[in-house]
XYZ file of C-alpha atoms in Angstrom:
256
model
C -37.995 -40.674 3.273
C -37.499 -41.713 -0.337
C -37.090 -38.401 -2.185
C -35.689 -34.950 -1.476
C -36.377 -31.717 -3.367
C -33.784 -28.941 -3.215
C -33.451 -25.509 -4.785
C -29.857 -24.734 -5.792
C -29.639 -20.956 -5.869
C -27.153 -19.070 -8.030
C -24.703 -16.570 -6.581
C -23.168 -13.330 -7.791
C -19.954 -11.606 -6.738
C -20.607 -8.102 -5.474
C -16.843 -7.750 -5.260
C -13.959 -9.901 -6.427
C -10.261 -9.213 -5.949
C -7.418 -11.650 -6.597
C -4.922 -11.040 -3.819
C -2.230 -13.556 -4.748
C -1.277 -16.871 -6.286
C -0.571 -19.821 -4.019
C 2.112 -22.493 -4.257
C -0.585 -25.039 -5.207
C -1.466 -22.804 -8.219
C -4.813 -21.783 -6.745
C -5.452 -18.070 -6.198
C -6.344 -16.354 -2.966
C -9.345 -14.100 -3.406
C -11.398 -11.625 -1.449
C -15.034 -11.507 -2.448
C -18.581 -10.809 -1.340
C -20.849 -13.655 -2.462
C -24.591 -12.993 -2.658
C -27.156 -15.700 -3.375
C -30.039 -14.712 -5.634
C -33.496 -16.043 -6.482
C -32.438 -17.813 -9.649
C -32.102 -21.509 -9.013
C -31.727 -24.998 -10.408
C -34.074 -27.689 -9.100
C -32.878 -31.053 -7.803
C -35.034 -34.094 -7.095
C -32.953 -36.781 -5.361
C -34.579 -40.187 -4.887
C -33.397 -43.573 -3.634
C -33.193 -46.474 -6.090
C -32.502 -50.188 -5.840
C -29.314 -49.852 -7.892
C -25.782 -49.359 -6.671
C -24.944 -46.159 -8.513
C -26.236 -42.778 -9.623
C -28.380 -41.824 -12.586
C -28.615 -38.158 -13.572
C -31.520 -36.983 -15.694
C -31.353 -33.386 -16.822
C -32.600 -30.944 -19.437
C -28.973 -30.139 -20.395
C -27.584 -33.188 -22.151
C -23.890 -32.653 -21.434
C -24.584 -32.559 -17.678
C -25.733 -36.183 -17.601
C -22.135 -37.411 -17.920
C -19.612 -38.444 -15.276
C -18.014 -34.997 -15.563
C -20.943 -33.525 -13.645
C -19.864 -32.422 -10.164
C -22.975 -34.143 -8.758
C -21.622 -37.483 -10.011
C -18.235 -36.794 -8.402
C -19.931 -35.796 -5.147
C -21.968 -39.011 -5.091
C -18.853 -41.135 -5.686
C -17.044 -39.436 -2.807
C -19.968 -39.886 -0.416
C -20.520 -43.496 -1.468
C -16.914 -44.349 -0.661
C -17.174 -42.836 2.817
C -20.680 -43.820 3.920
C -21.705 -47.419 3.334
C -25.380 -46.746 4.119
C -25.705 -44.843 0.850
C -27.464 -46.817 -1.875
C -28.220 -45.901 -5.475
C -29.899 -42.617 -6.317
C -31.573 -40.955 -9.232
C -31.088 -37.192 -9.614
C -33.453 -35.164 -11.755
C -31.781 -31.832 -12.407
C -33.794 -29.003 -13.935
C -31.126 -26.556 -15.047
C -32.109 -22.880 -15.051
C -28.827 -21.173 -14.157
C -26.841 -20.262 -17.305
C -23.578 -22.139 -17.685
C -20.179 -20.379 -17.846
C -21.768 -17.216 -16.480
C -19.955 -16.813 -13.156
C -23.142 -17.761 -11.285
C -21.727 -20.900 -9.612
C -24.274 -23.187 -11.244
C -22.202 -26.325 -10.748
C -21.026 -25.385 -7.270
C -24.506 -24.608 -5.971
C -25.813 -27.881 -7.428
C -23.028 -29.628 -5.511
C -23.864 -27.831 -2.250
C -27.577 -28.610 -2.560
C -26.840 -32.236 -3.440
C -24.668 -32.558 -0.323
C -27.451 -31.196 1.879
C -29.987 -33.425 0.141
C -27.935 -36.608 0.524
C -27.277 -35.793 4.175
C -31.021 -35.555 4.763
C -32.095 -38.431 2.495
C -29.752 -40.977 4.085
C -29.757 -39.436 7.581
C -25.966 -39.163 7.580
C -26.080 -36.680 10.477
C -23.184 -34.662 9.038
C -22.616 -31.306 10.700
C -22.335 -28.063 8.749
C -18.571 -28.108 9.341
C -18.306 -31.664 7.986
C -20.341 -30.755 4.907
C -18.124 -27.723 4.327
C -14.999 -29.879 4.543
C -16.411 -32.204 1.867
C -17.527 -29.243 -0.240
C -14.092 -27.654 -0.086
C -12.547 -30.835 -1.496
C -14.905 -30.682 -4.489
C -14.539 -27.066 -5.582
C -13.483 -23.592 -4.460
C -16.961 -22.073 -4.867
C -18.913 -24.829 -3.118
C -18.600 -23.613 0.476
C -19.885 -20.056 -0.218
C -22.983 -21.694 -1.759
C -23.915 -22.994 1.702
C -24.736 -19.419 2.747
C -26.939 -16.527 1.606
C -24.436 -13.687 1.874
C -20.792 -14.049 2.885
C -17.351 -12.593 2.612
C -15.075 -15.243 1.144
C -11.296 -15.362 1.481
C -8.564 -17.885 0.742
C -9.764 -19.857 -2.283
C -13.313 -19.087 -1.138
C -13.440 -21.501 1.772
C -12.716 -18.963 4.547
C -16.196 -17.693 5.266
C -17.499 -14.706 7.204
C -21.322 -14.670 7.178
C -22.972 -11.314 6.488
C -26.314 -10.573 8.108
C -28.458 -8.173 6.123
C -32.126 -7.515 5.415
C -31.407 -5.397 2.336
C -33.749 -6.218 -0.562
C -33.427 -5.081 -4.150
C -34.318 -6.099 -7.672
C -31.430 -7.415 -9.709
C -31.139 -7.603 -13.487
C -28.861 -10.325 -14.866
C -27.792 -10.284 -18.504
C -25.816 -13.175 -19.990
C -24.378 -12.149 -23.382
C -23.390 -14.861 -25.862
C -19.836 -14.849 -24.573
C -17.974 -17.030 -22.098
C -15.201 -16.098 -19.704
C -12.695 -18.886 -19.214
C -11.780 -18.629 -15.545
C -8.388 -20.302 -15.950
C -7.404 -17.909 -18.755
C -8.680 -14.902 -16.805
C -6.540 -15.806 -13.799
C -3.552 -16.242 -16.120
C -4.036 -12.733 -17.546
C -4.310 -11.281 -14.050
C -1.052 -13.006 -13.074
C 0.630 -11.425 -16.091
C -0.436 -7.922 -15.027
C 1.501 -7.800 -11.800
C 0.929 -4.090 -11.154
C -2.832 -4.194 -11.647
C -4.611 -1.975 -9.131
C -7.640 -3.608 -7.545
C -10.478 -2.237 -5.449
C -10.190 -3.857 -2.008
C -13.848 -2.911 -1.528
C -15.111 -6.079 0.138
C -15.152 -4.700 3.682
C -16.961 -1.541 2.545
C -19.636 -3.630 0.814
C -19.923 -5.899 3.855
C -20.542 -2.912 6.124
C -23.026 -1.388 3.681
C -24.987 -4.654 3.482
C -25.101 -4.912 7.262
C -26.404 -1.343 7.407
C -28.854 -1.874 4.486
C -27.284 0.932 2.432
C -27.970 0.083 -1.189
C -26.250 3.049 -2.841
C -23.021 2.421 -0.942
C -23.098 -1.191 -2.101
C -23.591 -0.005 -5.695
C -20.805 2.557 -5.376
C -18.222 -0.069 -4.460
C -19.002 -3.005 -6.760
C -15.983 -4.470 -8.505
C -14.983 -7.614 -10.378
C -11.323 -7.920 -11.338
C -12.156 -10.164 -14.295
C -13.583 -7.102 -16.049
C -10.045 -5.763 -16.245
C -8.923 -8.614 -18.488
C -12.013 -9.736 -20.398
C -11.738 -9.322 -24.175
C -15.366 -8.220 -24.562
C -15.044 -5.284 -22.175
C -16.502 -2.845 -24.731
C -19.662 -4.953 -25.006
C -19.997 -5.049 -21.225
C -19.633 -1.264 -21.044
C -22.390 -0.818 -23.651
C -24.754 -3.053 -21.691
C -24.010 -1.156 -18.488
C -24.766 2.204 -20.077
C -28.093 0.959 -21.421
C -29.078 -0.370 -18.000
C -28.070 2.842 -16.276
C -30.235 4.797 -18.703
C -33.149 2.656 -17.506
C -32.592 3.673 -13.888
C -29.990 1.361 -12.423
C -28.307 2.401 -9.207
C -24.648 3.118 -9.928
C -21.628 5.227 -9.086
C -21.989 8.348 -11.200
C -18.294 8.873 -11.956
C -17.344 5.293 -12.757
C -19.020 3.097 -15.379
C -17.113 0.080 -14.116
C -18.939 -0.163 -10.830
C -22.691 -0.375 -10.829
C -25.557 -2.512 -9.740
C -28.693 -2.676 -11.830
C -31.256 -2.607 -9.056
C -34.450 -0.898 -8.079
C -35.563 -0.411 -4.492
C -38.416 -2.593 -3.322
């Protein structure tokens, strides 16, 4: 086998609560992660070199700051059978959109390298490597999960619920580090704690209950909250499922 093709699917947070700050300055969260059918494409092929070359349609991602480059360096140090590779990355997932574009690329690259070089790494071993590379990497190994800790404590969710999802990426960016800082400053902020309710609703294929309990704590501190509210109202007018007494919690979906 000389080349591997992988789809790196984006994820959304159906719920996200920050439940505390840790001594290592990371934050413990509680979230429902859902993969969606928006994906980057990775072509990973062996080369005769001794390094990695990344070719991509997004110029800034071809640098050594790319998490794929860091993942390759880590694997190369641990597994001597790994030779040079070329990665062709077709980027479709918007950047700085909370869709885990970098993390899902990392997860797919790990799976691809494991297969390409027949490393025989177990799922647990891949997760351990993924955890060392980023908090959102491990949830990207799964379709639907409840994530706790920094995202690495995983409870798989088994559901057959299907729905159409509308994603809108305004021309704004949410700096995650700054958002966490603002949350830390608002010590008495009330959060939803809805993750278990959404988990149960997904397992029971109850779309409206899912929609009724959606929540993302970052909306409480984002500067462009008024813009987000306007977008929500327009989507709801077009028929989105939502909680009728709360504009802050809705899912723009249509039943299949």
